[in-house]
Coordinates of C-alpha atoms in Angstrom, one line a residue:
Chain L
M1 CA -19.0 5.1 -38.1
T2 CA -16.0 5.4 -35.9
L3 CA -14.2 2.9 -33.7
N4 CA -14.0 3.4 -30.0
L5 CA -10.5 2.6 -28.7
C6 CA -9.6 1.8 -25.1
V7 CA -6.0 1.1 -24.2
L8 CA -5.8 0.0 -20.5
T9 CA -2.8 -0.7 -18.3
P10 CA -3.0 -2.0 -14.8
N11 CA -2.7 1.4 -13.3
R12 CA -4.2 3.8 -15.7
I13 CA -6.2 4.4 -18.9
V14 CA -3.8 5.4 -21.6
W15 CA -6.3 6.1 -24.4
D16 CA -10.1 6.2 -24.5
S17 CA -11.5 8.0 -27.5
E18 CA -12.7 7.5 -31.0
V19 CA -10.4 6.7 -33.8
K20 CA -10.7 6.0 -37.5
E21 CA -8.4 3.0 -37.9
I22 CA -5.7 1.2 -36.0
I23 CA -2.8 -1.0 -36.9
L24 CA -1.9 -3.5 -34.2
S25 CA 1.0 -6.0 -34.1
T26 CA -0.1 -9.3 -32.9
N27 CA 1.8 -12.6 -32.4
S28 CA 0.8 -13.6 -35.9
G29 CA 1.6 -10.4 -37.7
Q30 CA 0.2 -7.0 -38.0
I31 CA -3.5 -6.5 -38.4
G32 CA -5.4 -3.4 -39.5
V33 CA -8.7 -2.7 -38.0
L34 CA -11.4 -0.6 -39.7
P35 CA -14.9 0.1 -38.5
N36 CA -17.3 -2.9 -38.6
H37 CA -14.5 -5.3 -38.2
A38 CA -15.5 -8.9 -37.3
P39 CA -15.3 -9.6 -33.6
I40 CA -11.9 -11.2 -32.7
A41 CA -9.7 -11.7 -29.7
T42 CA -6.0 -11.7 -30.1
A43 CA -2.8 -11.6 -28.2
V44 CA -0.7 -8.5 -28.7
D45 CA 3.0 -8.7 -29.1
I46 CA 5.5 -6.1 -27.9
G47 CA 5.4 -3.6 -30.7
I48 CA 3.9 -0.4 -32.1
L49 CA 0.3 0.5 -32.2
R50 CA -0.6 3.0 -34.9
I51 CA -3.7 5.0 -34.6
R52 CA -5.3 7.1 -37.3
L53 CA -7.3 10.1 -36.4
N54 CA -8.5 12.1 -39.4
D55 CA -5.5 11.4 -41.6
Q56 CA -3.0 11.9 -38.8
W57 CA -1.2 8.9 -37.4
V58 CA -0.4 8.7 -33.7
T59 CA 1.9 5.9 -32.6
M60 CA 2.2 4.2 -29.2
A61 CA 4.5 1.5 -27.9
L62 CA 2.8 -1.5 -26.3
M63 CA 4.5 -4.0 -24.0
G64 CA 2.5 -7.0 -25.0
G65 CA -0.9 -8.1 -23.8
F66 CA -4.3 -8.8 -25.2
A67 CA -6.8 -7.1 -27.6
R68 CA -10.5 -7.7 -28.0
I69 CA -12.3 -6.2 -31.0
G70 CA -16.0 -6.1 -30.7
N71 CA -18.9 -4.1 -32.1
N72 CA -16.8 -1.1 -33.2
K73 CA -15.2 -1.2 -29.8
I74 CA -11.5 -2.1 -29.4
T75 CA -10.2 -2.9 -25.9
I76 CA -6.4 -3.4 -25.6
L77 CA -5.1 -4.6 -22.3
V78 CA -1.3 -4.2 -22.0
N79 CA 1.2 -4.3 -19.2
D80 CA 2.5 -0.9 -20.2
A81 CA 2.0 1.6 -23.0
E82 CA 3.7 4.8 -23.9
K83 CA 2.7 7.4 -26.4
S84 CA 5.4 8.3 -28.8
S85 CA 5.1 12.0 -27.9
D86 CA 5.9 11.1 -24.3
I87 CA 9.2 9.3 -25.2
D88 CA 12.4 11.2 -25.1
P89 CA 14.7 9.9 -27.9
E90 CA 18.0 10.6 -26.1
E91 CA 16.9 8.8 -23.0
A92 CA 15.6 5.9 -25.0
K93 CA 18.8 5.6 -26.8
Q94 CA 20.8 5.5 -23.6
T95 CA 18.4 2.9 -22.1
L96 CA 18.9 0.8 -25.3
E97 CA 22.7 1.0 -24.9
I98 CA 22.5 0.0 -21.3
A99 CA 20.1 -2.9 -22.1
E100 CA 22.4 -4.1 -24.9
A101 CA 25.4 -4.0 -22.6
N102 CA 23.5 -6.0 -20.0
L103 CA 22.6 -8.6 -22.6
S104 CA 26.2 -9.3 -23.7
Chain K
M1 CA 17.1 31.6 44.2
S2 CA 15.4 28.9 46.1
C3 CA 12.0 27.5 46.1
S4 CA 10.2 25.4 48.6
N5 CA 9.7 21.8 48.1
L6 CA 6.3 20.9 46.6
T7 CA 4.9 17.6 46.2
M8 CA 1.7 17.2 44.3
L9 CA -0.4 14.4 43.1
V10 CA -2.5 15.1 40.1
S11 CA -4.6 12.4 38.6
S12 CA -3.9 12.0 34.9
K13 CA -7.5 12.5 33.7
P14 CA -9.0 15.2 35.8
S15 CA -12.7 15.3 34.9
L16 CA -14.4 18.6 35.8
S17 CA -17.6 16.8 36.6
D18 CA -16.1 14.6 39.2
A19 CA -14.2 16.9 41.5
S20 CA -13.5 14.2 44.0
N21 CA -11.4 12.5 41.5
L22 CA -9.0 15.3 41.5
S23 CA -6.7 14.6 44.4
F24 CA -4.6 17.5 45.2
R25 CA -2.2 17.6 48.1
S26 CA 0.3 20.3 48.4
V27 CA 2.7 20.4 51.2
L28 CA 4.0 23.9 51.6
N29 CA 6.4 24.7 54.4
P30 CA 6.8 28.5 54.3
F31 CA 9.6 28.9 56.7
Q32 CA 11.7 26.0 55.5
L33 CA 13.8 27.7 52.8
P34 CA 16.3 25.2 51.8
S35 CA 19.8 26.6 51.7
Q36 CA 20.9 24.3 49.0
N37 CA 20.2 25.4 45.5
S38 CA 18.3 22.5 44.2
P39 CA 15.0 23.5 42.8
S40 CA 13.7 20.1 42.2
C41 CA 10.1 19.1 42.4
S42 CA 8.5 16.0 41.1
L43 CA 5.2 15.3 39.5
S44 CA 3.8 11.9 40.0
R45 CA 1.0 11.0 37.8
S46 CA -0.9 7.8 38.2
S47 CA 1.6 6.3 35.8
V48 CA 4.3 7.3 38.3
T49 CA 6.9 8.9 36.0
P50 CA 8.6 11.7 38.0
V51 CA 9.4 14.8 35.9
Q52 CA 12.6 16.5 36.9
C53 CA 12.0 20.2 36.4
G54 CA 13.5 23.6 36.6
L55 CA 11.6 26.4 35.0
R56 CA 13.8 26.7 32.0
E57 CA 13.9 23.0 31.4
L58 CA 10.2 22.8 31.7
R59 CA 9.8 25.5 29.1
T60 CA 12.1 23.8 26.7
R61 CA 10.2 20.6 27.2
I62 CA 6.9 22.2 26.5
E63 CA 8.3 23.7 23.4
S64 CA 9.6 20.4 22.1
V65 CA 6.3 18.6 22.9
K66 CA 4.6 21.3 20.9
N67 CA 6.9 20.8 18.0
T68 CA 6.4 17.0 18.2
Q69 CA 2.7 17.5 18.1
K70 CA 2.9 19.6 15.0
I71 CA 5.0 17.0 13.3
T72 CA 2.7 14.1 14.2
E73 CA -0.4 16.1 13.2
A74 CA 1.2 16.9 9.8
M75 CA 2.2 13.2 9.3
K76 CA -1.4 12.2 9.9
L77 CA -2.7 14.6 7.3
V78 CA 0.0 13.6 4.8
A79 CA -1.0 9.9 5.3
A80 CA -4.7 10.9 4.8
A81 CA -3.8 12.7 1.5
K82 CA -1.8 9.6 0.4
V83 CA -4.8 7.3 1.1
R84 CA -6.8 9.4 -1.3
R85 CA -4.1 9.0 -3.9
A86 CA -3.9 5.3 -3.3
Q87 CA -7.7 5.1 -3.6
E88 CA -7.5 6.9 -7.0
A89 CA -4.9 4.4 -8.1
V90 CA -7.2 1.5 -7.3
V91 CA -10.0 3.2 -9.0
N92 CA -7.9 3.8 -12.1
G93 CA -6.9 0.2 -12.2
R94 CA -10.5 -1.1 -12.1
P95 CA -11.2 -0.8 -15.9
F96 CA -8.3 -3.0 -16.6
S97 CA -9.1 -5.7 -14.1
E98 CA -12.8 -5.6 -15.0
T99 CA -12.1 -6.1 -18.7
L100 CA -9.6 -8.8 -17.9
V101 CA -12.0 -10.7 -15.8
E102 CA -14.8 -10.5 -18.4
V103 CA -12.5 -11.8 -21.1
L104 CA -11.2 -14.5 -18.9
Y105 CA -14.7 -15.7 -18.2
N106 CA -15.6 -15.7 -21.8
I107 CA -12.6 -17.6 -22.9
N108 CA -13.1 -20.1 -20.2
E109 CA -16.7 -20.6 -21.3
Q110 CA -15.6 -21.2 -24.8
L111 CA -12.7 -23.5 -23.9
Q112 CA -14.6 -25.6 -21.5
T113 CA -14.8 -28.5 -23.9
E114 CA -11.2 -28.3 -25.0
D115 CA -8.3 -29.6 -23.1
I116 CA -5.9 -26.8 -22.5
D117 CA -2.5 -27.0 -21.1
V118 CA -1.1 -23.7 -19.9
P119 CA 2.1 -23.8 -17.9
L120 CA 0.9 -21.2 -15.4
T121 CA -2.0 -23.2 -14.3
K122 CA -0.2 -26.5 -13.9
V123 CA -0.6 -28.0 -10.5
R124 CA 2.5 -29.8 -9.4
P125 CA 3.2 -31.7 -6.2
V126 CA 4.7 -29.1 -4.0
K127 CA 8.3 -29.4 -2.8
K128 CA 9.3 -25.8 -2.6
V129 CA 7.3 -22.7 -2.0
A130 CA 8.1 -19.1 -2.8
L131 CA 6.7 -16.5 -0.4
V132 CA 6.3 -12.9 -1.6
V133 CA 6.3 -10.6 1.5
C134 CA 5.0 -7.1 1.1
T135 CA 6.1 -4.7 3.8
G136 CA 6.4 -0.9 4.0
D137 CA 9.3 1.4 3.4
R138 CA 9.1 3.6 6.4
G139 CA 8.3 3.2 10.1
L140 CA 6.0 5.1 12.4
C141 CA 3.0 3.1 11.2
G142 CA 2.1 1.2 14.4
G143 CA 2.1 -2.5 14.3
F144 CA 1.9 -2.8 10.5
N145 CA 5.3 -4.1 9.5
N146 CA 5.5 -6.3 12.6
N147 CA 2.2 -8.0 11.8
I148 CA 3.3 -8.9 8.4
I149 CA 6.7 -10.2 9.5
K150 CA 5.1 -12.2 12.2
K151 CA 2.8 -13.8 9.8
A152 CA 5.7 -14.6 7.4
E153 CA 7.6 -16.2 10.3
A154 CA 4.5 -18.2 11.2
R155 CA 4.1 -19.4 7.6
I156 CA 7.8 -20.3 7.4
A157 CA 7.4 -22.4 10.5
E158 CA 4.4 -24.1 9.0
L159 CA 6.2 -24.9 5.8
K160 CA 9.1 -26.3 7.8
D161 CA 6.8 -28.5 9.7
L162 CA 5.4 -29.8 6.5
G163 CA 8.9 -30.6 5.4
L164 CA 8.7 -28.1 2.5
D165 CA 11.6 -26.0 1.3
Y166 CA 11.0 -22.3 0.9
T167 CA 12.4 -19.1 -0.4
I168 CA 11.4 -15.5 0.2
I169 CA 10.9 -12.6 -2.2
S170 CA 11.0 -9.5 0.0
V171 CA 9.3 -6.3 -1.1
G172 CA 9.8 -3.1 0.9
K173 CA 12.7 -1.7 3.0
K174 CA 11.4 -2.9 6.3
G175 CA 11.1 -6.5 5.2
N176 CA 14.4 -6.2 3.4
S177 CA 16.3 -5.1 6.5
Y178 CA 14.6 -7.8 8.6
F179 CA 15.6 -10.6 6.3
L180 CA 19.1 -9.2 5.7
R181 CA 19.7 -9.5 9.4
R182 CA 18.7 -13.1 9.3
P183 CA 20.9 -14.9 6.8
Y184 CA 19.5 -18.2 7.8
I185 CA 16.3 -17.5 5.9
P186 CA 16.9 -18.0 2.1
V187 CA 15.9 -14.9 0.2
D188 CA 15.6 -14.9 -3.5
R189 CA 15.4 -11.3 -4.2
F190 CA 15.1 -8.0 -2.4
L191 CA 12.9 -5.5 -4.1
E192 CA 12.0 -1.9 -3.2
G193 CA 8.6 -0.6 -3.4
G194 CA 8.1 3.0 -4.5
S195 CA 5.9 5.5 -2.8
L196 CA 3.0 4.5 -5.0
P197 CA 3.1 1.0 -6.5
T198 CA 3.1 1.2 -10.3
A199 CA 2.7 -1.5 -12.9
K200 CA 6.5 -1.5 -13.4
E201 CA 7.2 -2.7 -9.9
A202 CA 4.3 -5.2 -10.0
Q203 CA 5.9 -6.4 -13.2
A204 CA 9.3 -6.9 -11.6
I205 CA 7.7 -9.0 -8.8
A206 CA 5.5 -10.9 -11.2
D207 CA 8.4 -11.6 -13.6
D208 CA 10.5 -13.0 -10.7
A209 CA 7.6 -15.2 -9.5
F210 CA 6.9 -16.3 -13.1
S211 CA 10.5 -17.3 -13.8
L212 CA 10.8 -19.2 -10.6
F213 CA 7.6 -21.1 -11.3
I214 CA 8.2 -21.8 -14.9
S215 CA 11.7 -23.0 -14.4
E216 CA 10.2 -25.4 -11.8
E217 CA 12.4 -24.1 -9.1
V218 CA 9.4 -23.6 -7.0
D219 CA 6.1 -25.3 -7.2
K220 CA 3.9 -22.8 -5.6
V221 CA 4.1 -19.0 -5.1
E222 CA 2.2 -17.4 -2.3
L223 CA 1.6 -13.7 -1.8
L224 CA 1.7 -12.3 1.7
Y225 CA 0.2 -8.8 2.1
T226 CA -2.0 -6.8 4.5
K227 CA -5.6 -6.7 3.5
F228 CA -7.2 -3.5 4.4
V229 CA -10.3 -4.0 6.6
S230 CA -10.9 -0.7 8.3
L231 CA -8.9 2.2 9.7
V232 CA -8.0 0.4 12.9
K233 CA -7.9 -3.1 11.7
S234 CA -5.9 -4.7 8.9
D235 CA -5.3 -8.4 8.3
P236 CA -2.2 -10.0 6.9
V237 CA -3.4 -12.6 4.4
I238 CA -1.7 -15.2 2.3
H239 CA -3.0 -15.7 -1.2
T240 CA -1.9 -18.3 -3.7
L241 CA -0.5 -16.5 -6.6
L242 CA 0.7 -19.4 -8.7
P243 CA -0.5 -21.9 -10.0
L244 CA -3.3 -19.7 -11.3
S245 CA -6.7 -21.2 -11.6
P246 CA -7.8 -20.9 -15.2
K247 CA -11.1 -19.3 -14.1
G248 CA -9.1 -16.5 -12.5
E249 CA -10.2 -17.3 -8.9
I250 CA -8.3 -15.8 -6.1
C251 CA -7.5 -18.5 -3.6
D252 CA -5.9 -18.3 -0.2
I253 CA -3.9 -21.0 1.4
N254 CA -6.8 -22.7 3.1
G255 CA -8.4 -23.3 -0.2
N256 CA -11.1 -20.6 0.2
C257 CA -11.6 -19.3 -3.2
V258 CA -13.1 -15.9 -4.1
D259 CA -14.5 -15.3 -7.5
A260 CA -12.4 -12.9 -9.5
A261 CA -15.5 -10.9 -10.4
D262 CA -16.0 -10.0 -6.7
D263 CA -14.0 -7.0 -6.0
E264 CA -13.7 -4.7 -3.1
F265 CA -12.2 -1.3 -2.9
F266 CA -11.8 1.3 -0.3
R267 CA -12.6 4.9 -0.1
L268 CA -11.7 7.8 2.1
T269 CA -14.7 9.4 3.7
T270 CA -15.6 11.2 6.9
K271 CA -17.7 9.7 9.7
E272 CA -18.8 11.9 12.5
G273 CA -16.3 14.5 11.4
K274 CA -13.3 12.2 11.5
L275 CA -11.5 10.8 8.6
T276 CA -12.1 7.2 8.0
V277 CA -11.7 4.7 5.2
E278 CA -14.4 2.2 4.2
R279 CA -14.6 -0.8 2.0
D280 CA -17.1 -1.3 -0.8
A281 CA -17.8 -4.6 -2.4
V282 CA -18.5 -4.5 -6.1
R283 CA -19.2 -7.4 -8.4
T284 CA -18.2 -7.1 -12.1
K285 CA -21.0 -7.8 -14.5
T286 CA -20.1 -10.7 -16.7
E287 CA -22.4 -10.8 -19.6
D288 CA -22.7 -13.6 -22.0
Y289 CA -20.6 -12.5 -24.8
S290 CA -21.4 -13.1 -28.4
A291 CA -20.4 -16.6 -29.2
I292 CA -19.0 -15.5 -32.6
L293 CA -15.9 -14.1 -31.0
E294 CA -13.1 -15.6 -33.1
F295 CA -9.6 -16.2 -31.8
E296 CA -6.9 -14.9 -34.0
Q297 CA -4.4 -17.3 -32.6
D298 CA -5.2 -20.6 -30.9
P299 CA -6.6 -20.5 -27.4
V300 CA -3.4 -21.6 -25.7
Q301 CA -1.6 -18.6 -27.0
I302 CA -4.4 -16.3 -26.0
L303 CA -4.3 -17.6 -22.5
D304 CA -0.6 -17.4 -22.5
A305 CA -1.0 -13.7 -23.2
L306 CA -3.8 -13.2 -20.7
L307 CA -2.6 -15.0 -17.6
P308 CA 0.6 -12.9 -17.2
L309 CA -1.6 -9.8 -17.4
Y310 CA -3.8 -11.3 -14.7
L311 CA -0.7 -12.1 -12.6
N312 CA 0.4 -8.5 -12.9
S313 CA -2.9 -7.1 -11.9
Q314 CA -3.1 -9.4 -8.9
V315 CA 0.4 -8.4 -7.6
L316 CA -0.5 -4.7 -8.2
R317 CA -3.7 -5.0 -6.2
A318 CA -1.8 -6.7 -3.4
L319 CA 0.7 -3.8 -3.4
Q320 CA -2.0 -1.2 -3.4
E321 CA -3.9 -2.9 -0.5
S322 CA -0.7 -3.1 1.4
L323 CA 0.0 0.6 0.9
A324 CA -3.5 1.5 1.9
S325 CA -3.2 -0.5 5.1
E326 CA 0.2 1.0 5.9
L327 CA -1.2 4.5 5.4
A328 CA -4.2 3.8 7.5
A329 CA -2.0 2.4 10.3
R330 CA 0.2 5.5 10.1
M331 CA -2.9 7.7 10.3
S332 CA -4.1 6.1 13.4
A333 CA -0.7 5.9 15.0
M334 CA 0.0 9.5 14.4
S335 CA -3.4 10.5 15.6
S336 CA -2.9 8.8 18.9
A337 CA 0.6 10.3 19.1
T338 CA -0.9 13.7 18.6
D339 CA -3.4 13.1 21.4
N340 CA -0.6 11.9 23.7
A341 CA 1.4 15.0 22.9
V342 CA -1.6 17.2 23.8
E343 CA -2.1 15.5 27.1
L344 CA 1.6 15.7 27.9
K345 CA 1.7 19.4 27.1
K346 CA -1.2 20.0 29.3
N347 CA 0.4 18.2 32.3
L348 CA 3.7 19.9 31.7
S349 CA 2.0 23.3 31.6
I350 CA 0.3 22.6 34.9
V351 CA 3.6 21.7 36.5
Y352 CA 5.2 24.7 35.0
N353 CA 2.6 27.1 36.3
R354 CA 2.7 25.6 39.8
E355 CA 6.5 25.9 39.8
R356 CA 6.3 29.4 38.6
Q357 CA 3.7 30.3 41.2
A358 CA 5.7 28.6 44.0
K359 CA 8.8 30.6 43.0
I360 CA 6.9 33.9 43.1
T361 CA 5.4 32.9 46.5
G362 CA 8.9 32.1 47.8
E363 CA 10.2 35.5 46.7
I364 CA 7.4 37.3 48.3
L365 CA 8.0 35.4 51.5
E366 CA 11.6 36.3 51.4
I367 CA 10.8 39.9 51.0
V368 CA 8.2 39.8 53.8
A369 CA 10.6 37.9 56.1
G370 CA 13.3 40.4 55.3
A371 CA 11.0 43.3 56.0
N372 CA 9.9 41.8 59.3
A373 CA 13.5 41.2 60.3
L374 CA 14.3 44.8 59.8
Q375 CA 11.7 46.0 62.3

């Protein structure tokens, strides 16, 4: 029994395939979802989504949104999502420094 | 070198079937060889624009018209290719908005009994209105940018009449330059659209509208964009972006509300061998969801998370529609420019040929006259 995960942003589908387990950060803490989870609807905070496929963890950054967990079907609607493999650490570090400078 | 003076009248649309339409009058005076070296002839079409010519100048003109034609043809094809991409972007965004609408419906059903207070849906007495104006970045798209700006000015006049204050959020280079030149119109922010509107840009606009509304600086946010109707027709429309209706309906300023589940999208097809774009109306299926859906947080928090997503997708849809209208306008403008170039080239070629033939005739006459004089 596998979960079907759909991560949708307003302009593209980021992820649409089967997974074994996910760990999602919501407004009220992190929740882990295994197959046959009870149906819930929750708001998603800006954070990291961890996806397990066959003992391998894939991570994705989510920019906040909403998640609905139904009959072994998870739909996550977010404003933006980026797979960790698509993120360049150097560029991210520079963006972080610029953002911190803008804050202060 | 001298040529005789020729005056010709050629009707601009000579139809071969109607020979009487083709009025052709040539005045050729063989023995009047003007001593002055001014080879000028004029072509008057029914639009009466005399074309000053010399053979070389005509040739350069024909060349330049040919190049212009190539450019306008290429621009039309590029616009057509971009319409296809814009179409794909809309299609890609559909799963998101469909799911959002489903969830919104569900939550509203479940929350109908409760009294919810979400700041984004709060209806306040209106004192100040923010107007988000979506224009294009480049020109050469017919009346597209002008229509939007005219509509914006009309709306501003309406708001002034009602005694309401207003501010503008301008998206797109054309709108930006228009409002920059008019400092008497208060502008909140200038934003640039990219070549293809992404969620990031929609987010920037949505964030701005959001902060203005929440901080109670404005009481209503309206979105002004061009709705794509058909290849030759596009309508600037004004939709109320904020306050949102909790059901997710899309309302325009006259209060006509469209259900969020009704969606229309456009696609590029061919009709009678010509590229055209058509609209399709689709309604999302909203099934009755299982009532056991439990909320992890309380409903207000969930709606708080959902409604900004909805705002984002609305703004993105508006940007995409605007882009599609701009591309369609550019396609039809460039297509008519190409047709004009073809016609102009044909007319210029006719004049060139007559000029050339007249020159040859003149030279022959010279030779004959010279030969006769020798006898």
